[in-house]
mmCIF file of C-alpha atoms in Angstrom:
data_model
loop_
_atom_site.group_PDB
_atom_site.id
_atom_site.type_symbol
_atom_site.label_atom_id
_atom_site.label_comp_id
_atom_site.label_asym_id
_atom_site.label_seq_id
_atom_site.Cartn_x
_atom_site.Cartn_y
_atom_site.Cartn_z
ATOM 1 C CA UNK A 1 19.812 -25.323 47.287
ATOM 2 C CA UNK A 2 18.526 -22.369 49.744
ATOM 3 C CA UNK A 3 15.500 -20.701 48.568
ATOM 4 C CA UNK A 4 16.388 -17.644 47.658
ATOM 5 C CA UNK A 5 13.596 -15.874 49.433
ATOM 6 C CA UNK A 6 15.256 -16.841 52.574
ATOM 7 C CA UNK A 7 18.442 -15.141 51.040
ATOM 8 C CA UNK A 8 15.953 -11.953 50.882
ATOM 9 C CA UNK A 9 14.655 -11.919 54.458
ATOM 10 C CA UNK A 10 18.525 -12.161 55.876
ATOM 11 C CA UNK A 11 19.354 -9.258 52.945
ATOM 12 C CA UNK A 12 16.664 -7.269 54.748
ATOM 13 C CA UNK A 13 17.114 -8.362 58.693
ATOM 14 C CA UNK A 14 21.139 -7.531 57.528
ATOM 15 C CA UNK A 15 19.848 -4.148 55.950
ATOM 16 C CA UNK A 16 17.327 -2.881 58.827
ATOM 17 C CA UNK A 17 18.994 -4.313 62.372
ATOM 18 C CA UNK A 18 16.168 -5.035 63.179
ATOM 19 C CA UNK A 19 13.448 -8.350 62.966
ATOM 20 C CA UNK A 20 10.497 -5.608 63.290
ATOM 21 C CA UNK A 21 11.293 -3.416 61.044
ATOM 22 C CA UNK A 22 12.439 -5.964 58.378
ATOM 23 C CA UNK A 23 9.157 -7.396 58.881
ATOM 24 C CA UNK A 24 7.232 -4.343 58.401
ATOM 25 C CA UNK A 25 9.341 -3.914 55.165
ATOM 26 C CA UNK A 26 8.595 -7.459 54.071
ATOM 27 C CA UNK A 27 5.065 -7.464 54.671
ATOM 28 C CA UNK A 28 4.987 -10.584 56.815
ATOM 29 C CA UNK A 29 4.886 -11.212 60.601
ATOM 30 C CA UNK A 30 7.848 -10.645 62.693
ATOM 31 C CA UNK A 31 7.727 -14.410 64.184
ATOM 32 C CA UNK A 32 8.113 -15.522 60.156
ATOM 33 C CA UNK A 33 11.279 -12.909 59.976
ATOM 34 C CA UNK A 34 12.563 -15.284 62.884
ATOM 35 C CA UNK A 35 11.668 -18.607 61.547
ATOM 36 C CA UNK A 36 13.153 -17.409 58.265
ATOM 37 C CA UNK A 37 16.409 -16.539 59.820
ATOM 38 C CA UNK A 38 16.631 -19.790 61.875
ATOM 39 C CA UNK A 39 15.839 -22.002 58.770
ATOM 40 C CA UNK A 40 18.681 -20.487 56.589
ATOM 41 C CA UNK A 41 21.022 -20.674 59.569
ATOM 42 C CA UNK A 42 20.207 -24.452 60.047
ATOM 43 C CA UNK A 43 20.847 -25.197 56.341
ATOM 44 C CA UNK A 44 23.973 -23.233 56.160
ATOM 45 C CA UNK A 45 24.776 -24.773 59.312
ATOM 46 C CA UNK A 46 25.560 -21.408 61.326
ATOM 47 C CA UNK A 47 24.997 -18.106 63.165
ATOM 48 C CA UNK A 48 24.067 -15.486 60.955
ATOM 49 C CA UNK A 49 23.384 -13.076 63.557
ATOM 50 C CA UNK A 50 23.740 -11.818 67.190
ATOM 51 C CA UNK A 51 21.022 -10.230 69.025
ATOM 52 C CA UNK A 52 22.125 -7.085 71.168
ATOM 53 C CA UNK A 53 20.582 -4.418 72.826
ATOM 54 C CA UNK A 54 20.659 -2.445 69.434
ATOM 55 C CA UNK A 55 18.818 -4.892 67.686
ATOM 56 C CA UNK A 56 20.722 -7.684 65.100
ATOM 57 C CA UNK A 57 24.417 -7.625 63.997
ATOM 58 C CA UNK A 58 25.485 -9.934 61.487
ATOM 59 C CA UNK A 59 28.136 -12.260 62.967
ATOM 60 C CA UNK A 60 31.564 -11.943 62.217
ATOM 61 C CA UNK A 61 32.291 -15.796 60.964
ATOM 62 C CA UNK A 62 28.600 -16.037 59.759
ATOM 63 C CA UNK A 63 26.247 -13.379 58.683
ATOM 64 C CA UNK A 64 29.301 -10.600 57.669
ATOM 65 C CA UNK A 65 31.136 -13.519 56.053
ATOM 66 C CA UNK A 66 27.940 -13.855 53.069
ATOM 67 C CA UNK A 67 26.217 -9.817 52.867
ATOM 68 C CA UNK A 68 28.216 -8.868 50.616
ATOM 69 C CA UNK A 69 27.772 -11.861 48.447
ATOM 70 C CA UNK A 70 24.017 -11.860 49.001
ATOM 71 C CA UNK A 71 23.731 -8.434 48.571
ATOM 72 C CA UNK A 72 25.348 -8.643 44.816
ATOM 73 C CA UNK A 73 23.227 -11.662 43.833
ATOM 74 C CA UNK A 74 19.951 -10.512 45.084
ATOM 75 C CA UNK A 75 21.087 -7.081 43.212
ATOM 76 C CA UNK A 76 21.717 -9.572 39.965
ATOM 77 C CA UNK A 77 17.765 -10.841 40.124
ATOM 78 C CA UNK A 78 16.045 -7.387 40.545
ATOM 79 C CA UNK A 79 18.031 -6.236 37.382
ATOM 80 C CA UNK A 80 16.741 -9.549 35.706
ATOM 81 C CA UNK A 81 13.438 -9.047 36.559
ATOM 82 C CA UNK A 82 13.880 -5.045 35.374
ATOM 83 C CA UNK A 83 15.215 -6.087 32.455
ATOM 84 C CA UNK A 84 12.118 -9.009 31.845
ATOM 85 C CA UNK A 85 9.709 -5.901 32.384
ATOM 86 C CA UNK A 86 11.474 -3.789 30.333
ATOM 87 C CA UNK A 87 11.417 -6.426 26.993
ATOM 88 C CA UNK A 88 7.771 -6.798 27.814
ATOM 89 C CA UNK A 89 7.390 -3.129 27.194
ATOM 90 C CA UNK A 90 9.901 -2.567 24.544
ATOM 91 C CA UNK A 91 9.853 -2.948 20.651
ATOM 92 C CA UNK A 92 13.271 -5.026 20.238
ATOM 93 C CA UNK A 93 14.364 -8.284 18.363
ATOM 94 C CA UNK A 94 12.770 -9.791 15.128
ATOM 95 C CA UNK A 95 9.311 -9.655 14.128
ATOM 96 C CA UNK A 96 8.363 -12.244 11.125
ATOM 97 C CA UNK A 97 5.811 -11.110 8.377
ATOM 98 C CA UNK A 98 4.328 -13.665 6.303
ATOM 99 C CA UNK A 99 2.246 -12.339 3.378
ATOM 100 C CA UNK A 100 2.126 -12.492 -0.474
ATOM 101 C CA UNK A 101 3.714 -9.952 -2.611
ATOM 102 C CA UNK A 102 0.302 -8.595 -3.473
ATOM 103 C CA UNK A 103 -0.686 -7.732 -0.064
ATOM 104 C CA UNK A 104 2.927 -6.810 1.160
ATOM 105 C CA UNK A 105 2.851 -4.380 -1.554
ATOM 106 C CA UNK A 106 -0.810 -2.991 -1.721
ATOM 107 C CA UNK A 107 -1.071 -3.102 1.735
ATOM 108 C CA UNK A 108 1.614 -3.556 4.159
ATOM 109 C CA UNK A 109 3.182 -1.345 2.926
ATOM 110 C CA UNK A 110 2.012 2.071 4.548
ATOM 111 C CA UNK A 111 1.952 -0.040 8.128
ATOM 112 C CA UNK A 112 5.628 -0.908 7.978
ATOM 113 C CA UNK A 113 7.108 1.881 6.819
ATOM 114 C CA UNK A 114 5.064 3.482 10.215
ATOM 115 C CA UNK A 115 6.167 1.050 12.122
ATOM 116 C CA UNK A 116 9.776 0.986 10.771
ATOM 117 C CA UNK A 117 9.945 4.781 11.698
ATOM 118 C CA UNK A 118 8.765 3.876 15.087
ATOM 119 C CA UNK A 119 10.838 1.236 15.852
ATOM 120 C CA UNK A 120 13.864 0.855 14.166
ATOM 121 C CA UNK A 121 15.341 -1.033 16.500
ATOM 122 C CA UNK A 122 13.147 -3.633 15.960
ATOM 123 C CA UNK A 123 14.170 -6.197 12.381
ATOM 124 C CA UNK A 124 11.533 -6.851 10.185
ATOM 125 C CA UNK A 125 11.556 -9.902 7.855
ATOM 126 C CA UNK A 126 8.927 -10.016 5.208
ATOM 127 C CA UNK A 127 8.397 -13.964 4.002
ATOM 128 C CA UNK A 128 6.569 -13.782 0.917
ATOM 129 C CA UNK A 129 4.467 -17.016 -0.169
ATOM 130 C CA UNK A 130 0.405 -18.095 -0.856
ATOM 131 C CA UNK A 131 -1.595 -18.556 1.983
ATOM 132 C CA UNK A 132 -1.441 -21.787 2.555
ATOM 133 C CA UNK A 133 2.183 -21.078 2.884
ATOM 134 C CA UNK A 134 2.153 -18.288 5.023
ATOM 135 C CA UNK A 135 -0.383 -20.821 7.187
ATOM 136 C CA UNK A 136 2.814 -23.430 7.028
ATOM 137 C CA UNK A 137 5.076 -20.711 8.651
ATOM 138 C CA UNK A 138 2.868 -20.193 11.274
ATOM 139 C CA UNK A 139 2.188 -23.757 12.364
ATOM 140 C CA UNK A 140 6.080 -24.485 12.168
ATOM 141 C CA UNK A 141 6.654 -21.477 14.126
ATOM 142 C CA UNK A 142 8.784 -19.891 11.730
ATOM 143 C CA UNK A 143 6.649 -16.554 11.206
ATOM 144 C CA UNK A 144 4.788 -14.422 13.923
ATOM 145 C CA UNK A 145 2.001 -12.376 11.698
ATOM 146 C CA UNK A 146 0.245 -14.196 8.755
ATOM 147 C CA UNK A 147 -1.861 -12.071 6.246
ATOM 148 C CA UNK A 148 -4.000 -14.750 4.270
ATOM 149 C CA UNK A 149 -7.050 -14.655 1.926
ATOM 150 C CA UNK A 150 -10.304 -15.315 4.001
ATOM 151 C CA UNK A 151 -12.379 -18.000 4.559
ATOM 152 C CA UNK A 152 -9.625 -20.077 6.325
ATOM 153 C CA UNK A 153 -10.624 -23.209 8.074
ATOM 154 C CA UNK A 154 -7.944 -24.637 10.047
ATOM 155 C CA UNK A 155 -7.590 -25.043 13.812
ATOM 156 C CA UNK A 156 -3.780 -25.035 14.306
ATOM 157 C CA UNK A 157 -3.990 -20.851 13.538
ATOM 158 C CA UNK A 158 -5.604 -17.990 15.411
ATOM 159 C CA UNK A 159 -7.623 -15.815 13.193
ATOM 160 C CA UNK A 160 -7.509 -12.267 14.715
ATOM 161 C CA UNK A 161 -9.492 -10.649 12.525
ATOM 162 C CA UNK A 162 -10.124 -8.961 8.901
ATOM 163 C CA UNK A 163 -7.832 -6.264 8.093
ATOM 164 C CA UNK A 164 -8.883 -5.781 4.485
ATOM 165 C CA UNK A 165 -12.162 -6.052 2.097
ATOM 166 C CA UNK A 166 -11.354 -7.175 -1.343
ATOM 167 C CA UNK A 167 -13.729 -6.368 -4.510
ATOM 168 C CA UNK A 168 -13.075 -8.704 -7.286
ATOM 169 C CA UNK A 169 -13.426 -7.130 -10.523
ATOM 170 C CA UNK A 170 -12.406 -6.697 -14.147
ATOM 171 C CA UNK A 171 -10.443 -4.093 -15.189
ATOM 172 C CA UNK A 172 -9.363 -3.283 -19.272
ATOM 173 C CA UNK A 173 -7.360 -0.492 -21.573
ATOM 174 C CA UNK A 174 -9.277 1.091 -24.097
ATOM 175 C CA UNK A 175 -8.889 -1.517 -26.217
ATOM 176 C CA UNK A 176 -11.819 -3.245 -25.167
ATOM 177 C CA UNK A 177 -13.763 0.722 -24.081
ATOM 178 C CA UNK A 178 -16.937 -1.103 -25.786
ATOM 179 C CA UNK A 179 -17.156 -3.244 -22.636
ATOM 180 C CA UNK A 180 -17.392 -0.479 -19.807
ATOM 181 C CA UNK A 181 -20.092 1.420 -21.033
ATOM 182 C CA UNK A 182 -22.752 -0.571 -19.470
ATOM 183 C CA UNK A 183 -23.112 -3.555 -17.132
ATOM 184 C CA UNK A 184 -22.662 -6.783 -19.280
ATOM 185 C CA UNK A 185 -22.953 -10.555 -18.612
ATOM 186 C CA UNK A 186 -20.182 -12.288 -16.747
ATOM 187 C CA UNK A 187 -20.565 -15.099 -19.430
ATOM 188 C CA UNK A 188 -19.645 -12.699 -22.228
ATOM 189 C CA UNK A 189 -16.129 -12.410 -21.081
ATOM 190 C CA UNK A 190 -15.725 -15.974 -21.636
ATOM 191 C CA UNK A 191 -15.190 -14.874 -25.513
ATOM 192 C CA UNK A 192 -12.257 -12.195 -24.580
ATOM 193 C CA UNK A 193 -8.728 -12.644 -23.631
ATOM 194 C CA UNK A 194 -8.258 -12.876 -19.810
ATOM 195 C CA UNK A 195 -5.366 -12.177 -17.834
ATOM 196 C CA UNK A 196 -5.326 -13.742 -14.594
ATOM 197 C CA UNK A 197 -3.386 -15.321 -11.531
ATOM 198 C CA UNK A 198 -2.032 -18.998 -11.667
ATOM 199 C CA UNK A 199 -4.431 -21.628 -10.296
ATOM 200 C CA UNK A 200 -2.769 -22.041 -6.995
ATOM 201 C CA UNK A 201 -3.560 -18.639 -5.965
ATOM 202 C CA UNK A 202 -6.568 -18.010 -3.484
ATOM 203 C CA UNK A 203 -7.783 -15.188 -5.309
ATOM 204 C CA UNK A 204 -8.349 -17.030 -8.608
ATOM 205 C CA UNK A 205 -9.691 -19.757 -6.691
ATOM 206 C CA UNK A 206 -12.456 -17.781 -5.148
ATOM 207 C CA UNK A 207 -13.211 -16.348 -9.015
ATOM 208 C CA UNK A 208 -13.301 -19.696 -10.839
ATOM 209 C CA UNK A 209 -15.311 -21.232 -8.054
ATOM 210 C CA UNK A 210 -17.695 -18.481 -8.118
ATOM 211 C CA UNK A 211 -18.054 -18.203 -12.152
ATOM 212 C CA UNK A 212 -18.403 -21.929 -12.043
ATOM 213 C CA UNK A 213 -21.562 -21.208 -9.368
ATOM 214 C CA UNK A 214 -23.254 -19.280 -11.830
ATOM 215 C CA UNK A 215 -22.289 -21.763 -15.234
ATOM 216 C CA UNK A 216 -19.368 -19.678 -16.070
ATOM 217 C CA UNK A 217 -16.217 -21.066 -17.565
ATOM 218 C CA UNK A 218 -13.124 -18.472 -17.202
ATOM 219 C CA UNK A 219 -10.349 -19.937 -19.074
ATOM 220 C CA UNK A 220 -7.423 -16.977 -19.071
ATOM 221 C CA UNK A 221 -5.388 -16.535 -21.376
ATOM 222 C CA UNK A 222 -2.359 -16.037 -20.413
ATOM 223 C CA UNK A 223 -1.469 -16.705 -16.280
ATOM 224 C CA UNK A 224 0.770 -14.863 -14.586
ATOM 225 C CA UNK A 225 2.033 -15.264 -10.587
ATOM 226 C CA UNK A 226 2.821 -11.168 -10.797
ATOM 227 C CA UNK A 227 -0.078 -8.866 -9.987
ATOM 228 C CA UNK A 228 2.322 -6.146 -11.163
ATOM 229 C CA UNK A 229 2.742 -7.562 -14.606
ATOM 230 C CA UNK A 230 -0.558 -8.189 -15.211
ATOM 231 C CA UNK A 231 -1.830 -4.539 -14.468
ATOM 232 C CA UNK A 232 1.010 -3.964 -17.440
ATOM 233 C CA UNK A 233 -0.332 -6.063 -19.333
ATOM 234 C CA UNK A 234 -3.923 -4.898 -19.415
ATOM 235 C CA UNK A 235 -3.159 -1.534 -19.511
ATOM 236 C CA UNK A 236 -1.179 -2.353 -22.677
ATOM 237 C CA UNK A 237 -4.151 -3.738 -24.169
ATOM 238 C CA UNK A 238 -3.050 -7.528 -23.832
ATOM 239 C CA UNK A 239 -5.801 -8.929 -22.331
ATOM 240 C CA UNK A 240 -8.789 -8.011 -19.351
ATOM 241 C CA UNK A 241 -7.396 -8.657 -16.335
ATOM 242 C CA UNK A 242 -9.291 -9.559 -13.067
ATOM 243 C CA UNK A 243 -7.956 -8.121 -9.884
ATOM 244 C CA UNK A 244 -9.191 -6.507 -6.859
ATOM 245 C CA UNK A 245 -10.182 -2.891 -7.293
ATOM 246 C CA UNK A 246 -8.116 -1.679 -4.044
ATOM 247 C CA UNK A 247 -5.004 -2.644 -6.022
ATOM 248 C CA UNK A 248 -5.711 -0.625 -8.850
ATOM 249 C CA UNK A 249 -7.416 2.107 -7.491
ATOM 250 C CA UNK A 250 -4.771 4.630 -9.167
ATOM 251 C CA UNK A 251 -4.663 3.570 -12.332
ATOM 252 C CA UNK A 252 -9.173 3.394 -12.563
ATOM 253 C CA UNK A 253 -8.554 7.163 -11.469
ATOM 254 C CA UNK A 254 -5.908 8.293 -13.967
ATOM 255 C CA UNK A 255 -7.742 6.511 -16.695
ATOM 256 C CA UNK A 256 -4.717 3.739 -17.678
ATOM 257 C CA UNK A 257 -7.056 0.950 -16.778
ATOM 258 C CA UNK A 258 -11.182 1.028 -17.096
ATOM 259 C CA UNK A 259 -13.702 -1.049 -14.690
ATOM 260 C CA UNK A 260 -15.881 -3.966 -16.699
ATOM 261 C CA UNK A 261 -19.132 -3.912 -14.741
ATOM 262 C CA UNK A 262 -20.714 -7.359 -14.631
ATOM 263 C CA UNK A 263 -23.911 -9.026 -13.992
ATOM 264 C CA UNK A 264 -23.421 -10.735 -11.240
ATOM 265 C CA UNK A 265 -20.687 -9.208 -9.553
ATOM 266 C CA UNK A 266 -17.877 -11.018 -8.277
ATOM 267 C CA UNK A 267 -18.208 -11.539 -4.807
ATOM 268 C CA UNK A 268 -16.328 -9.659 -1.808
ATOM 269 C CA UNK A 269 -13.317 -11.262 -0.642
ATOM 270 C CA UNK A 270 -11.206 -10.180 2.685
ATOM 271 C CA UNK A 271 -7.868 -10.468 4.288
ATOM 272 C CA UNK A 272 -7.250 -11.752 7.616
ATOM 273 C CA UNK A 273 -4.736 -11.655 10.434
ATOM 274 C CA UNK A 274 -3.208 -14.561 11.367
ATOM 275 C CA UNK A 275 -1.549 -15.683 14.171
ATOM 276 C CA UNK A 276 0.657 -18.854 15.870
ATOM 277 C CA UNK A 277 -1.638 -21.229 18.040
ATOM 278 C CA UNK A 278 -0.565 -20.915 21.783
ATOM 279 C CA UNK A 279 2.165 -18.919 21.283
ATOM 280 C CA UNK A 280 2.559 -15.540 24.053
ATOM 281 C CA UNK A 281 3.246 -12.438 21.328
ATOM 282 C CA UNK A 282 5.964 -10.375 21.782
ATOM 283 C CA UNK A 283 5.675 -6.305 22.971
ATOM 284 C CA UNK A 284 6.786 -5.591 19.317
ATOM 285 C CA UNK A 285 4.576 -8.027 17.548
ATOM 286 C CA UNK A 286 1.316 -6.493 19.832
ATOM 287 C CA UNK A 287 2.263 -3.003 18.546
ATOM 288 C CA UNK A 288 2.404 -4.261 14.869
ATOM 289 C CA UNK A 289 -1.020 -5.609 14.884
ATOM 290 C CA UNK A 290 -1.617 -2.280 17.077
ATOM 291 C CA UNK A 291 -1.476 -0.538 13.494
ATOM 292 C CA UNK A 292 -3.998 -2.156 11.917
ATOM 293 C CA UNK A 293 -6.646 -1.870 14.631
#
């Protein structure tokens, strides 16, 4: 096959009449023009052109016999590449969100209706699931942002970076007032009835490992894999439930739930970005992660 950047130096010889000035145009010497010409004309096995006192004419049974159809294709591959450019600077297509329902809805939220408005052209698909899972996705190529409880140790992700700090803590109706009005010992609430988030989750991970740390046994009550229901819970006087403050930051202020102060404090979690190994994002998966920045 002809290399198609000999196709462009006839398109432009064709175009200008002229080997000098198509040179000039091409921005290479006017003996390559020539060689260019008589390289395409020996593969096509031809005379593309005549040279007259006016400069070059395309031949009749050569050079006026393929313009037209040069003309069109070379046309064809400048709106390609246009069009190449344009997706590279366009929010279009599917961008795949991988997060758990807790962080899609205490925190996601906000950023997608923003980016929804934005773009609407663009579909977003929200795969809920653990970190670990959301860590799965990514590997298999099957999701394109990852939100997942920090620390993280695994190679086959990128971590971008933290998007989110996380305060542990214990939260309570009435019910159990006797407990908020000072700091008590993180032990004591081994004798109350805890609400908290199954076993697989990260975030009760982090707490059980931690209470264990300091000789701590937190044995819940009753588990739940809704953040949602658990907040209804407590508030209904059920149980103390432990959950980050940032997702019950309304209900501390309207007085539905009250903060348990402990001694020690449960230590600061975060949420990070995370991203496909060697994978080249997307225009509208750049402006996504734009948000958060």
């Amino acid at each position: 096959m002809v290399n198609l950047e000999l196709y462009r130096v006839f398109y432009t010889v064709a175009k200008c009449g002229s080997l000098t000035k198509a040179a000039e145009e091409l921005y290479i010497s006017q003996p390559a023009v020539s060689q260019a010409i008589k390289q395409l004309e020996t593969q096509l096995g031809g005379k593309l052109f005549n040279r007259t006192h006016r400069g070059m004419e395309l031949s009749e049974t050569g050079g006026k016999q393929i313009f037209a159809t040069v003309e069109k294709a070379l046309k064809l591959f400048e709106d390609a590449e246009s069009k190449y450019i344009e997706l590279k600077d366009t929010a279009t297509g599917v961008v795949r969100i991988c997060a758990s329902d807790t962080v899609a809805t205490h925190f996601l939220l906000p950023y997608i209706k923003e980016y929804h408005e934005k773009y609407p052209n663009v579909n977003l698909i929200l795969q809920n699931g653990t970190s670990s899972e959301t860590i799965e996705l990514l590997k298999n190529n099957k999701g394109d942002i990852g939100f997942v409880n920090l620390p993280i140790d695994d190679t086959d992700i990128n971590l971008s970076n933290t998007v989110m700090q996380l305060h542990d803590t214990f939260v309570c109706s009435s019910k159990f007032k006797e407990l908020t009005e000072k700091v008590v010992d993180l032990k004591r609430l081994q004798d109350y009835p805890l609400l908290m988030l199954e076993l697989s989750t990260a975030t009760r991970q982090a707490i059980v490992s931690f209470a264990h740390s300091q000789g701590v046994h937190l044995h819940p009550e009753i588990e739940l894999a809704s953040l949602e229901l658990m907040v209804e819970l407590a508030k209904n006087g059920i149980g103390i439930a432990c959950i980050p403050r940032e997702f019950v930051k309304g209900a501390l202020e309207d007085g539905s739930l009250l903060e348990i102060k402990t001694n020690p404090t449960l230590p600061t979690r975060a949420i990070g970005l995370a991203l496909p190994k060697d994978t080249t994002l997307t225009f509208a998966v750049k402006e996504f992660i734009k948000l958060m920045a």
